[in-house]
Amino acid sequence: MGFRGFIVLVVLMGTGGSPTAAVSLKDESAHPNFVTREQKDPTVEEGRGDVMATGELNPSHFPARRAAKVVQHYLNTRYGSPYRLFGLEDVHSATAEDVADTGRRYHLQISAHEIISNRTQKCSADVFFPRGEPTQPPEVKASCEELLQNTTAQEEALYQRYKEGHSLLSAQYIPDSQGHIEPDVMPFWHLSIVASSFIMLHESTENTLYNMAQVAQITQLETERKELKFDSHMLLHDMVSQEILHWKLLFTWSPAEGIKVQQMQQIPKPNH
Amino acid sequence: MMRLLMFAALLVTVHCKELFKGHQVLQIIPKNDAQLAFLKDLEDVLEFELDFWKGVTAVSCPVHVRAPFQFLQLLKRILKRKDISYVPMIDDLQAVLDEEQKEIELFARSLKPKNTDSFNYSRYHKLSEIYSFQDMLVAENPNLVSKIVIGQSYEARPLSVLKFSTGGTNRRAIWIDTGIHAREWITQASGIWFAKKIVTDYGRDPILTDILNGMDILLEIVTNPDGYEYTHTTNRLWRKSRKPNPRSNCIGVDLNRNWDSGFGGKVFSLFNPCSETYHGPRAHSESEVKSIVDFVKTHGNIKAFISIHAYSQLLMYPYGHTRNPAKDQTELVQNLAQRAVKDLASLYGTRYRYGSIISTIYQASGGSIDWAYDQGIKYSYTFELRDTGRYGFLLPSSQIIPTSEETWLALEAIMDRTLKDPF
């Protein structure tokens, strides 16, 4: 099976629309380990056959969940760093509507969990999946309640350490088979997930659900520029097809500039 | 310890052949410059095959040299004639190596658990270790546990089911399988933990004791042993079986698309052998699936069928291949799945969603619990264990025990209900 496509992007900023930053100073920090809320009755039918749901969606069914996952990827491309990483905590409500013949728009109320500071916040988001060939990436708008935790000091420290260039980072299989990650490598795992979120966001459709499976390899490259530069081989998992997708990703990072993807290319999975 | 490693290295290079029989290691101390010079010259004599472990440096500094058996007497005569004193440090090097080898083997054996109490439940294990665990568990609990081999995998590995029974003849039974998808390591690890939990709790925990006094539990821990082995040797993210497909380079069948329930349905079970969800040439074409089908049909008295997967934190009931609701859906939903996920969450706050497969995750044909349900096994469920994508298949081993503990509560709820429903 030949590889699907060859995308060379010189991307200066993350994809997606510009969110409106939260103004509220309310400190929600909901403890994620609260007792299960009653789930919406799963027997509520959404529609039959292959027709995708519109109108009010059951938030625990897959159409809302797939759209919400796209919001997670968007938040990571927009705000992610070695010390800031978002997960999807919950979907509270969702609606979907067809937009003429151009595509479908979802409106979602979700909770996002910032994993490193262990804080959860509510977000409101719109996800538009364009229709037609060739497939276009989704467009996302999101606004969340809380101001982001300050991670500048940690980012600077990490940046300085690897900018000095005494030893360039080189690592593979993160996490390892036992799910273990060396503490020194943790920030680069977070960085890899954030960088991969650019791919996952770009590739998402109503028929995919992406998560990062493993960093096969990440190597820091020498560079004259201020930013740290990385060459990497990422393994992504699509829950819907159950496939493992292999992507080469070349990206830079600095505390000031954030993550910038220079090149991303899907490569064929090894023959088996 | 260093010497142990050094000798181990030596052993590896000699491939266990007896190459050092009769070799001695001598300590020589040069008393003056003349002796020092002589010994330095000796270092360059290749014909004697002398091996200097500690080289010639200065007067009064010891020199250690290994001499092969055939040159030993000659060397000693030469040293004597030069009035150079020597002391044998090792009389027979091979004997020392043999002794070290024994020590190494003993040490290695000490790392293997001797019983299921010293087994490490917080680590993912190789296939051979899981097989040993099963045998140890049976040996330790002969009145409660037996092992039934229900078939063999494509690569001829045994497909083993642990039967937990307190007696009776062909009692109503609960079926649990883990590891049908090779890369979902948390499931096989949980299966191991469940097995130990059952033998530990029988006679202690009232719920489990009641269950086992009335029913049998059948647990297949490694439902896809070929795939599991492959995730250790070659590709950690392998999912399918390891059977080659004719006219294709791609190997393997998705064992959870191979069941006879809407088999080969259009949408997401692909006809392509290279696909991760390839369903195989026919329903039940795979021995790993056929052996369970035959076993369940022959048994005839299985009342609950639970297939365990990872990841997504879901508890699902049929169907996956059709939107038609299962006829017991309300009972399955309101009385049980809801209760089970609540029990699960009570331990660590882990949140699961529940629903039919087709609504909750995706349409999938040829799945195990659709088949089981249509056989009349009312309590057919599938779990997707931790997590929701952060680690995914590579769940840290530190989460094995918490995951198993919370999942067990949900399983108990299902088993308890099955016990009390005399259908």
XYZ file of C-alpha atoms in Angstrom:
695
model
C 0.000 0.000 0.000
C 1.697 3.213 -1.121
C 1.801 6.256 1.093
C -1.048 8.613 0.911
C 0.393 12.012 0.229
C 3.292 14.276 0.626
C 2.641 17.541 2.400
C 5.340 20.125 2.792
C 4.173 22.994 4.921
C 6.092 25.952 6.053
C 3.731 26.846 8.804
C 4.447 29.916 10.799
C 1.521 29.739 13.168
C -0.883 27.050 14.289
C -3.873 26.306 12.123
C -7.415 27.215 13.048
C -9.201 30.395 13.919
C -8.179 32.822 16.561
C -9.808 32.173 19.893
C -10.969 34.874 22.180
C -8.956 34.563 25.342
C -10.797 34.182 28.595
C -11.337 37.259 30.653
C -13.000 35.652 33.635
C -10.831 35.438 36.722
C -12.947 32.762 38.341
C -10.765 29.967 39.549
C -12.707 26.862 38.725
C -9.970 24.223 39.048
C -12.497 21.435 39.282
C -11.063 18.326 40.839
C -11.148 15.756 38.033
C -11.841 12.903 40.390
C -15.390 13.802 41.263
C -18.050 11.111 41.427
C -19.603 10.201 38.080
C -22.370 12.518 36.984
C -25.386 10.800 35.590
C -24.733 10.204 31.913
C -27.367 11.257 29.422
C -29.622 8.323 28.588
C -27.696 6.418 25.909
C -30.864 4.955 24.428
C -31.816 8.309 22.893
C -31.602 7.575 19.199
C -29.731 9.980 17.038
C -30.721 8.899 13.615
C -30.367 5.732 11.649
C -28.009 4.308 9.069
C -25.105 6.232 7.701
C -26.662 9.655 7.972
C -24.637 11.725 10.377
C -26.502 13.231 13.263
C -27.730 16.821 13.238
C -29.493 18.894 15.834
C -29.028 18.069 19.473
C -26.384 15.368 19.854
C -25.964 12.855 22.623
C -22.723 14.057 24.214
C -21.583 10.571 25.069
C -21.962 9.203 21.541
C -19.158 9.236 19.023
C -20.104 12.123 16.722
C -19.853 14.651 19.556
C -16.769 12.929 20.946
C -14.878 13.030 17.653
C -15.616 16.729 17.231
C -14.542 17.387 20.815
C -11.248 15.592 20.244
C -10.544 18.036 17.422
C -10.948 20.862 19.944
C -8.336 19.166 22.138
C -5.864 19.098 19.242
C -6.649 22.741 18.513
C -6.040 23.814 22.117
C -2.698 22.036 22.093
C -1.561 23.657 18.854
C -2.599 27.025 20.221
C -1.438 26.820 23.844
C 0.601 23.646 24.208
C 4.234 23.573 25.329
C 6.630 21.223 27.105
C 4.820 22.219 30.279
C 1.270 22.650 29.104
C -0.828 19.891 27.592
C -4.575 19.501 27.231
C -6.753 16.427 27.380
C -10.452 16.134 26.738
C -12.153 15.737 30.090
C -15.816 15.650 29.144
C -18.424 16.739 26.633
C -21.373 18.477 28.282
C -23.518 19.256 25.272
C -23.287 19.314 21.512
C -25.267 20.306 18.465
C -24.537 19.896 14.772
C -25.922 21.527 11.666
C -25.321 21.227 7.958
C -24.013 24.403 6.388
C -25.563 24.460 2.896
C -23.421 22.065 0.877
C -20.136 23.262 2.270
C -19.859 21.094 5.340
C -21.074 20.532 8.874
C -20.616 22.664 11.934
C -20.576 21.375 15.501
C -21.075 23.524 18.543
C -19.752 22.032 21.758
C -19.536 22.697 25.468
C -16.630 20.719 26.818
C -14.290 20.491 29.771
C -10.587 20.537 28.992
C -8.069 19.187 31.447
C -4.620 20.755 31.576
C -2.662 17.704 32.491
C 0.496 19.160 34.028
C -1.123 21.651 36.393
C -4.065 19.264 36.821
C -6.666 21.952 36.259
C -9.938 21.529 34.426
C -11.834 24.303 32.746
C -14.938 24.669 30.655
C -14.657 25.658 27.026
C -17.101 26.580 24.323
C -16.083 25.595 20.792
C -17.141 25.503 17.169
C -15.765 22.892 14.793
C -16.450 23.137 11.075
C -15.708 20.080 8.899
C -15.594 21.166 5.257
C -17.064 18.853 2.647
C -15.570 17.953 -0.722
C -12.387 16.701 -2.329
C -9.573 17.033 -1.613
C -10.330 16.880 2.113
C -9.715 20.155 3.882
C -8.737 20.384 7.534
C -11.401 21.373 10.067
C -11.723 24.948 11.299
C -11.909 25.461 15.034
C -12.823 28.324 17.315
C -12.644 27.907 21.061
C -12.856 30.020 24.166
C -12.133 28.721 27.610
C -12.841 30.159 31.023
C -9.519 30.270 32.721
C -6.363 32.185 32.173
C -3.491 29.846 31.464
C -1.014 28.889 34.129
C 2.335 30.566 33.797
C 4.990 28.147 32.624
C 7.625 30.642 31.474
C 10.288 29.829 34.064
C 10.267 26.101 33.358
C 10.249 26.647 29.623
C 13.188 29.030 29.818
C 15.162 26.596 31.921
C 14.544 23.756 29.480
C 15.348 25.970 26.519
C 18.627 27.208 27.994
C 19.723 23.720 28.896
C 19.315 22.424 25.377
C 20.368 25.617 23.635
C 23.835 25.447 25.148
C 24.328 22.461 22.918
C 26.630 20.378 25.050
C 24.556 17.420 24.122
C 21.750 17.366 21.636
C 18.626 15.464 22.585
C 18.218 12.110 20.945
C 15.645 9.620 22.130
C 13.414 6.880 20.832
C 10.327 4.937 21.789
C 8.663 7.343 24.139
C 6.914 5.958 26.121
C 8.664 2.580 26.117
C 6.770 -0.708 25.988
C 6.057 -0.616 29.720
C 4.627 2.915 29.377
C 7.652 4.388 31.095
C 9.232 7.764 30.323
C 12.508 9.005 31.855
C 11.879 12.189 33.875
C 14.422 14.096 31.731
C 12.554 13.148 28.596
C 9.048 14.001 29.871
C 9.018 17.616 28.627
C 9.988 16.372 25.169
C 7.195 13.862 25.223
C 4.794 16.705 25.968
C 6.435 18.769 23.241
C 6.036 15.866 20.811
C 2.349 15.496 21.578
C 1.857 19.215 21.010
C 3.796 19.113 17.744
C 1.824 16.056 16.631
C -1.369 17.916 17.406
C -0.682 20.025 14.325
C -0.817 16.838 12.266
C -3.799 15.422 14.117
C -5.720 18.670 13.771
C -4.887 18.882 10.077
C -5.933 15.282 9.396
C -9.109 15.128 11.486
C -12.502 14.491 9.944
C -15.860 13.307 11.264
C -14.567 9.788 10.611
C -11.359 9.900 12.614
C -10.330 10.096 16.251
C -6.609 10.679 16.716
C -4.338 10.178 19.677
C -0.577 10.080 19.865
C 0.581 6.458 20.169
C 4.337 6.779 20.555
C 7.321 8.909 19.625
C 9.341 6.479 17.537
C 12.293 8.831 17.410
C 13.145 12.447 18.200
C 16.485 14.070 17.449
C 17.589 17.591 18.163
C 19.360 19.157 15.191
C 22.132 21.733 15.194
C 20.842 25.098 14.128
C 22.129 28.649 13.833
C 18.725 30.007 14.773
C 17.458 30.894 18.246
C 14.851 28.150 18.361
C 15.580 24.524 19.187
C 15.066 22.325 16.169
C 13.840 18.744 16.106
C 13.496 15.983 13.582
C 11.021 13.318 14.601
C 9.121 10.193 13.662
C 5.697 10.131 15.279
C 3.231 7.260 15.539
C -0.389 8.347 15.628
C -3.363 6.130 16.382
C -6.720 6.574 14.684
C -9.370 4.927 16.859
C -11.883 4.638 14.023
C -9.719 2.742 11.528
C -7.429 1.389 14.288
C -4.487 2.242 12.058
C -1.105 3.438 13.250
C -0.033 6.314 11.049
C 3.645 7.148 10.631
C 4.590 10.788 10.227
C 7.912 12.555 9.881
C 7.782 15.926 11.560
C 10.363 18.689 11.490
C 9.646 21.471 13.974
C 11.157 24.210 16.087
C 10.420 25.444 19.575
C 11.398 28.264 21.871
C 9.567 29.832 24.799
C 9.129 33.037 22.826
C 8.044 31.577 19.495
C 6.249 28.446 20.644
C 6.116 25.463 18.314
C 6.399 25.919 14.592
C 6.042 23.055 12.168
C 8.453 23.273 9.248
C 7.709 20.058 7.483
C 5.276 17.215 7.977
C 5.074 14.139 5.820
C 3.212 10.885 6.163
C 5.387 7.852 5.508
C 4.293 4.310 4.737
C 4.027 1.894 7.633
C 6.705 -0.813 7.567
C 5.824 -3.945 5.615
C 4.610 -6.848 7.721
C 29.612 -8.458 41.068
C 32.083 -7.032 38.539
C 33.969 -10.303 38.419
C 30.695 -12.076 37.881
C 29.968 -9.875 34.892
C 33.505 -10.260 33.573
C 33.285 -13.998 33.712
C 29.840 -13.851 32.158
C 31.340 -11.922 29.254
C 34.124 -14.452 28.984
C 31.594 -17.236 28.955
C 29.584 -15.631 26.204
C 32.663 -15.388 24.001
C 33.747 -18.956 24.528
C 30.251 -20.321 23.792
C 30.368 -22.616 26.798
C 33.278 -24.634 25.380
C 35.918 -25.861 27.804
C 38.719 -23.644 26.475
C 40.445 -22.902 29.763
C 40.951 -26.350 31.196
C 44.225 -26.502 33.090
C 45.019 -22.828 32.483
C 46.609 -21.142 35.469
C 46.872 -17.514 36.473
C 50.166 -16.627 38.119
C 51.156 -13.620 40.171
C 54.729 -12.544 39.458
C 56.605 -9.756 41.300
C 59.791 -8.486 39.605
C 62.446 -7.847 42.265
C 64.839 -5.736 40.176
C 65.292 -3.967 36.841
C 66.741 -7.047 35.163
C 63.705 -9.086 36.054
C 61.438 -6.194 35.022
C 63.105 -6.016 31.599
C 62.828 -9.764 31.155
C 59.128 -9.769 31.939
C 58.577 -6.896 29.536
C 60.201 -8.993 26.799
C 57.987 -11.911 27.775
C 54.897 -9.778 27.077
C 55.959 -9.678 23.415
C 56.418 -13.417 22.997
C 53.252 -14.351 21.157
C 54.075 -18.056 20.829
C 53.412 -18.693 24.523
C 49.858 -17.297 24.209
C 50.347 -15.502 27.513
C 47.440 -13.316 28.579
C 48.539 -10.488 30.901
C 45.646 -9.583 33.179
C 47.782 -7.075 34.996
C 50.659 -5.793 32.890
C 54.337 -5.232 33.620
C 54.801 -1.762 35.097
C 57.537 -1.334 37.719
C 59.756 -3.171 40.195
C 57.794 -4.630 43.110
C 54.476 -4.150 41.268
C 52.619 -7.435 40.800
C 52.080 -8.883 37.359
C 49.172 -11.257 36.706
C 49.434 -13.574 33.744
C 47.252 -16.398 32.440
C 49.184 -19.224 30.840
C 47.613 -21.966 28.763
C 48.167 -25.510 29.978
C 50.571 -26.500 27.194
C 53.031 -23.670 27.979
C 52.639 -23.650 31.736
C 55.539 -25.946 32.653
C 57.875 -24.232 30.212
C 57.000 -20.822 31.644
C 57.576 -21.962 35.204
C 61.009 -23.448 34.274
C 62.011 -20.167 32.624
C 60.918 -18.083 35.614
C 62.736 -20.413 38.038
C 65.962 -20.195 36.033
C 65.763 -16.377 36.210
C 65.052 -16.584 39.933
C 61.730 -14.831 39.384
C 59.265 -15.893 42.036
C 55.664 -16.619 41.178
C 52.517 -17.711 43.013
C 49.545 -19.446 41.370
C 46.403 -17.336 41.887
C 44.072 -19.650 39.995
C 44.976 -23.317 39.652
C 42.451 -24.193 36.994
C 40.655 -21.353 35.304
C 38.016 -23.592 33.748
C 36.964 -24.851 37.162
C 36.482 -21.291 38.341
C 34.464 -20.439 35.236
C 32.253 -23.480 35.721
C 31.579 -22.453 39.289
C 30.750 -18.890 38.224
C 28.420 -20.200 35.556
C 26.511 -22.149 38.192
C 26.224 -18.989 40.291
C 24.897 -17.012 37.329
C 22.261 -19.614 36.584
C 21.167 -19.731 40.198
C 20.912 -15.943 40.269
C 18.867 -15.869 37.069
C 16.530 -18.506 38.451
C 16.051 -16.458 41.612
C 14.552 -13.653 39.467
C 11.731 -15.934 38.324
C 8.837 -15.958 40.740
C 8.492 -19.222 42.605
C 4.783 -18.772 43.229
C 1.908 -16.444 42.448
C 2.536 -14.493 45.664
C 5.968 -13.421 44.504
C 4.752 -12.657 40.965
C 5.083 -8.999 40.033
C 1.577 -7.752 39.179
C 2.845 -4.228 38.501
C 4.745 -5.154 35.415
C 3.798 -6.292 31.930
C 4.979 -9.860 31.348
C 6.232 -11.920 28.465
C 4.085 -14.733 27.114
C 6.206 -17.450 28.718
C 5.840 -15.744 32.086
C 2.067 -15.652 31.731
C 1.994 -19.349 30.851
C 4.111 -20.063 33.955
C 1.800 -17.959 36.056
C -1.205 -19.956 34.892
C 0.455 -23.245 35.717
C 1.578 -22.008 39.123
C -1.934 -20.780 39.932
C -3.408 -24.169 39.079
C -0.724 -25.986 41.074
C -1.362 -23.786 44.104
C -5.143 -24.070 43.941
C -5.919 -27.533 42.606
C -9.385 -27.595 44.153
C -10.441 -24.328 42.614
C -8.569 -23.800 39.344
C -7.948 -25.974 36.337
C -6.529 -25.221 32.912
C -8.356 -26.205 29.744
C -6.552 -25.990 26.410
C -9.303 -25.150 23.942
C -7.189 -25.115 20.791
C -4.034 -23.732 19.245
C -3.112 -20.487 17.626
C -1.906 -20.215 14.049
C 1.711 -20.554 15.238
C 0.668 -23.583 17.331
C 0.660 -21.921 20.715
C -1.802 -23.281 23.259
C -5.032 -21.371 23.783
C -5.614 -21.846 27.512
C -8.656 -21.111 29.597
C -8.530 -21.058 33.389
C -11.635 -22.576 34.893
C -12.541 -21.472 38.406
C -15.063 -23.882 39.863
C -16.185 -25.039 43.288
C -17.867 -28.111 41.908
C -21.050 -29.188 40.222
C -21.356 -30.476 36.696
C -21.333 -28.025 33.845
C -22.603 -25.190 36.013
C -23.832 -21.896 34.637
C -20.689 -19.969 33.787
C -19.222 -16.543 33.156
C -16.778 -16.129 30.264
C -14.084 -13.441 30.339
C -11.446 -12.933 27.669
C -8.534 -10.493 27.604
C -5.857 -9.846 25.005
C -7.756 -10.562 21.809
C -5.931 -7.515 20.441
C -2.239 -7.981 21.065
C -1.168 -4.394 21.774
C -3.770 -3.833 24.508
C -1.332 -4.956 27.192
C -3.368 -3.583 30.102
C -5.977 -6.252 29.343
C -3.748 -9.332 29.630
C -2.178 -7.776 32.746
C -5.629 -7.241 34.254
C -6.559 -10.817 33.366
C -3.621 -12.044 35.415
C -4.673 -9.860 38.316
C -8.293 -11.067 38.092
C -7.118 -14.681 38.210
C -5.174 -14.079 41.393
C -8.018 -12.004 42.833
C -10.475 -14.851 42.393
C -8.376 -17.384 44.285
C -7.551 -14.846 46.978
C -11.107 -13.676 47.531
C -12.918 -16.990 47.445
C -13.960 -17.705 51.007
C -13.165 -14.130 52.034
C -15.267 -11.792 49.942
C -19.000 -12.581 50.247
C -19.938 -11.436 46.729
C -17.260 -13.435 44.932
C -17.830 -16.426 47.198
C -21.543 -16.468 46.381
C -20.771 -16.175 42.689
C -18.366 -19.098 42.732
C -20.623 -21.212 44.881
C -23.273 -20.944 42.195
C -21.367 -20.495 38.950
C -18.050 -21.157 37.248
C -15.734 -18.475 35.901
C -13.856 -19.129 32.654
C -10.951 -16.798 31.939
C -8.836 -16.739 28.787
C -5.961 -14.374 29.524
C -3.987 -14.493 26.263
C -6.600 -14.864 23.576
C -4.119 -13.917 20.845
C -0.753 -15.417 21.886
C 0.944 -15.082 18.489
C 0.121 -11.387 18.355
C 1.188 -10.900 21.952
C 4.555 -12.522 21.344
C 5.000 -10.293 18.313
C 4.409 -7.171 20.393
C 7.361 -8.245 22.510
C 9.757 -9.292 19.793
C 9.015 -6.927 16.936
C 6.177 -4.415 16.986
C 4.665 -3.154 20.221
C 1.656 -1.761 18.356
C 0.592 -4.973 16.588
C -3.133 -5.698 16.848
C -4.121 -8.702 14.775
C -3.269 -12.398 14.661
C -0.112 -13.527 12.814
C -1.576 -15.702 10.130
C -0.333 -14.854 6.618
C -2.913 -13.912 4.026
C -2.718 -15.565 0.599
C -1.793 -13.253 -2.274
C -0.780 -10.473 0.105
C 2.334 -9.282 1.906
C 0.216 -8.311 4.867
C -0.200 -10.639 7.790
C -2.960 -11.103 10.287
C -6.676 -10.977 10.879
C -8.502 -8.732 13.336
C -9.808 -11.396 15.687
C -12.633 -9.124 16.804
C -14.031 -8.850 13.275
C -13.938 -12.575 12.589
C -17.058 -13.625 14.496
C -20.277 -14.625 12.810
C -22.310 -11.517 13.581
C -22.981 -9.362 10.569
C -19.652 -10.708 9.290
C -18.019 -8.657 6.545
C -20.482 -5.827 6.980
C -19.893 -2.959 4.618
C -18.660 -0.063 6.567
C -15.670 -0.534 8.799
C -14.460 -4.134 8.599
C -12.384 -3.924 5.534
C -11.797 -6.517 2.857
C -8.153 -5.472 2.715
C -5.711 -7.880 4.434
C -3.414 -4.928 5.104
C -6.084 -3.215 7.164
C -5.916 -3.339 10.948
C -9.567 -4.381 10.958
C -9.359 -7.051 8.236
C -12.013 -9.599 9.099
C -10.448 -12.638 7.449
C -11.727 -14.833 4.615
C -14.794 -16.212 6.462
C -16.491 -16.010 9.816
C -14.619 -18.173 12.359
C -11.787 -18.787 9.893
C -9.246 -18.057 12.639
C -8.425 -20.814 15.105
C -8.211 -18.309 17.959
C -11.875 -17.457 17.357
C -13.130 -20.894 16.297
C -11.807 -22.496 19.465
C -13.864 -20.135 21.628
C -16.951 -20.599 19.452
C -16.680 -24.386 19.730
C -16.006 -24.230 23.438
C -18.956 -21.948 24.173
C -21.350 -23.978 22.038
C -20.237 -27.262 23.550
C -20.431 -25.883 27.070
C -23.959 -24.702 26.414
C -24.415 -23.070 29.789
C -22.555 -19.764 29.575
C -24.667 -16.897 30.858
C -22.316 -13.906 30.633
C -19.676 -13.140 27.996
C -17.242 -10.320 28.659
C -14.518 -9.273 26.202
C -11.937 -6.864 27.525
C -10.129 -4.318 25.360
C -8.275 -1.013 25.723
C -8.352 1.978 25.463
C -11.170 4.564 25.850
C -12.812 3.906 29.238
C -16.068 2.494 27.928
C -18.471 -0.244 28.924
C -20.499 -1.345 25.916
C -23.218 -3.820 25.051
C -24.451 -5.124 21.687
C -24.749 -4.349 18.900
C -21.759 -3.150 16.936
C -22.924 -4.277 13.518
C -26.445 -2.846 13.513
C -28.428 0.033 14.960
C -31.239 -2.303 15.939
C -31.264 -2.231 19.705
C -30.587 -5.430 21.619
C -33.917 -6.737 22.862
C -32.830 -6.550 26.486
C -31.394 -3.090 26.013
C -33.302 -1.348 28.771
C -32.462 -4.034 31.276
C -28.842 -4.028 30.145
C -28.616 -0.281 30.325
C -30.553 0.772 33.338
C -30.035 -2.131 35.618
C -26.486 -2.996 34.925
C -24.104 -0.946 32.799
C -24.977 2.173 34.727
C -24.446 0.377 38.032
C -21.194 -1.190 36.853
C -19.563 2.094 35.781
C -20.679 3.724 39.004
C -19.027 0.942 41.005
C -15.913 1.292 38.882
C -15.730 5.051 39.470
C -16.192 4.655 43.200
C -12.612 3.514 43.688
C -10.430 6.138 41.965
C -12.936 8.408 40.254
C -12.202 6.932 36.822
C -15.033 7.907 34.507
C -16.437 5.476 31.985
C -19.140 6.070 29.407
C -21.564 3.326 28.492
C -23.816 2.487 25.576
C -24.157 0.222 22.573
C -20.994 -0.299 20.539
C -22.441 1.286 17.416
C -23.482 4.494 19.172
C -20.582 4.880 21.511
C -17.503 4.124 19.439
C -18.198 3.068 15.851
C -19.957 0.564 13.657
C -18.081 -2.730 13.705
C -19.119 -6.075 12.263
C -18.036 -9.540 13.291
C -17.442 -8.686 16.943
C -17.404 -11.236 19.757
C -20.153 -9.886 21.984
C -22.622 -9.442 19.111
C -22.124 -13.137 18.387
C -22.377 -14.139 22.031
C -25.563 -12.138 22.534
C -27.187 -13.771 19.524
C -26.316 -17.152 21.051
C -28.645 -16.215 23.889
C -25.972 -15.005 26.288
C -27.877 -12.043 27.661
C -25.058 -10.437 29.659
C -22.627 -9.764 26.842
C -20.391 -6.783 27.431
C -17.184 -5.318 26.167
C -14.889 -3.074 28.180
C -12.413 -0.547 26.873
C -10.071 0.015 29.808
C -7.814 2.998 30.665
C -6.949 5.526 29.454
C -8.614 8.009 27.086
C -5.612 8.655 24.848
C -2.884 10.243 26.889
C -0.828 7.034 27.012
C -3.249 4.886 25.023
C -1.854 1.413 24.413
C 1.352 2.268 26.297
C -0.332 2.627 29.680
C 2.317 2.872 32.411
C 2.721 -0.379 34.305
C 2.134 1.548 37.521
C -1.520 1.741 36.474
C -1.999 -2.023 36.120
C -3.145 -2.626 39.668
C -5.439 0.427 40.014
C -7.000 -0.366 36.640
C -7.543 -3.998 37.581
C -8.982 -3.088 40.976
C -11.567 -0.679 39.631
C -12.493 -2.898 36.671
C -13.003 -5.795 39.035
C -15.776 -3.865 40.787
C -17.633 -3.522 37.485
C -17.072 -7.201 36.704
C -18.411 -8.186 40.097
C -21.558 -6.168 39.468
C -22.097 -7.990 36.169
C -21.305 -11.426 37.603
C -23.512 -10.838 40.606
C -26.435 -9.895 38.383
C -25.836 -12.936 36.217
C -25.897 -15.132 39.304
C -29.205 -13.720 40.436
C -30.926 -13.858 37.045
C -31.871 -17.486 36.512
C -32.418 -17.227 32.759
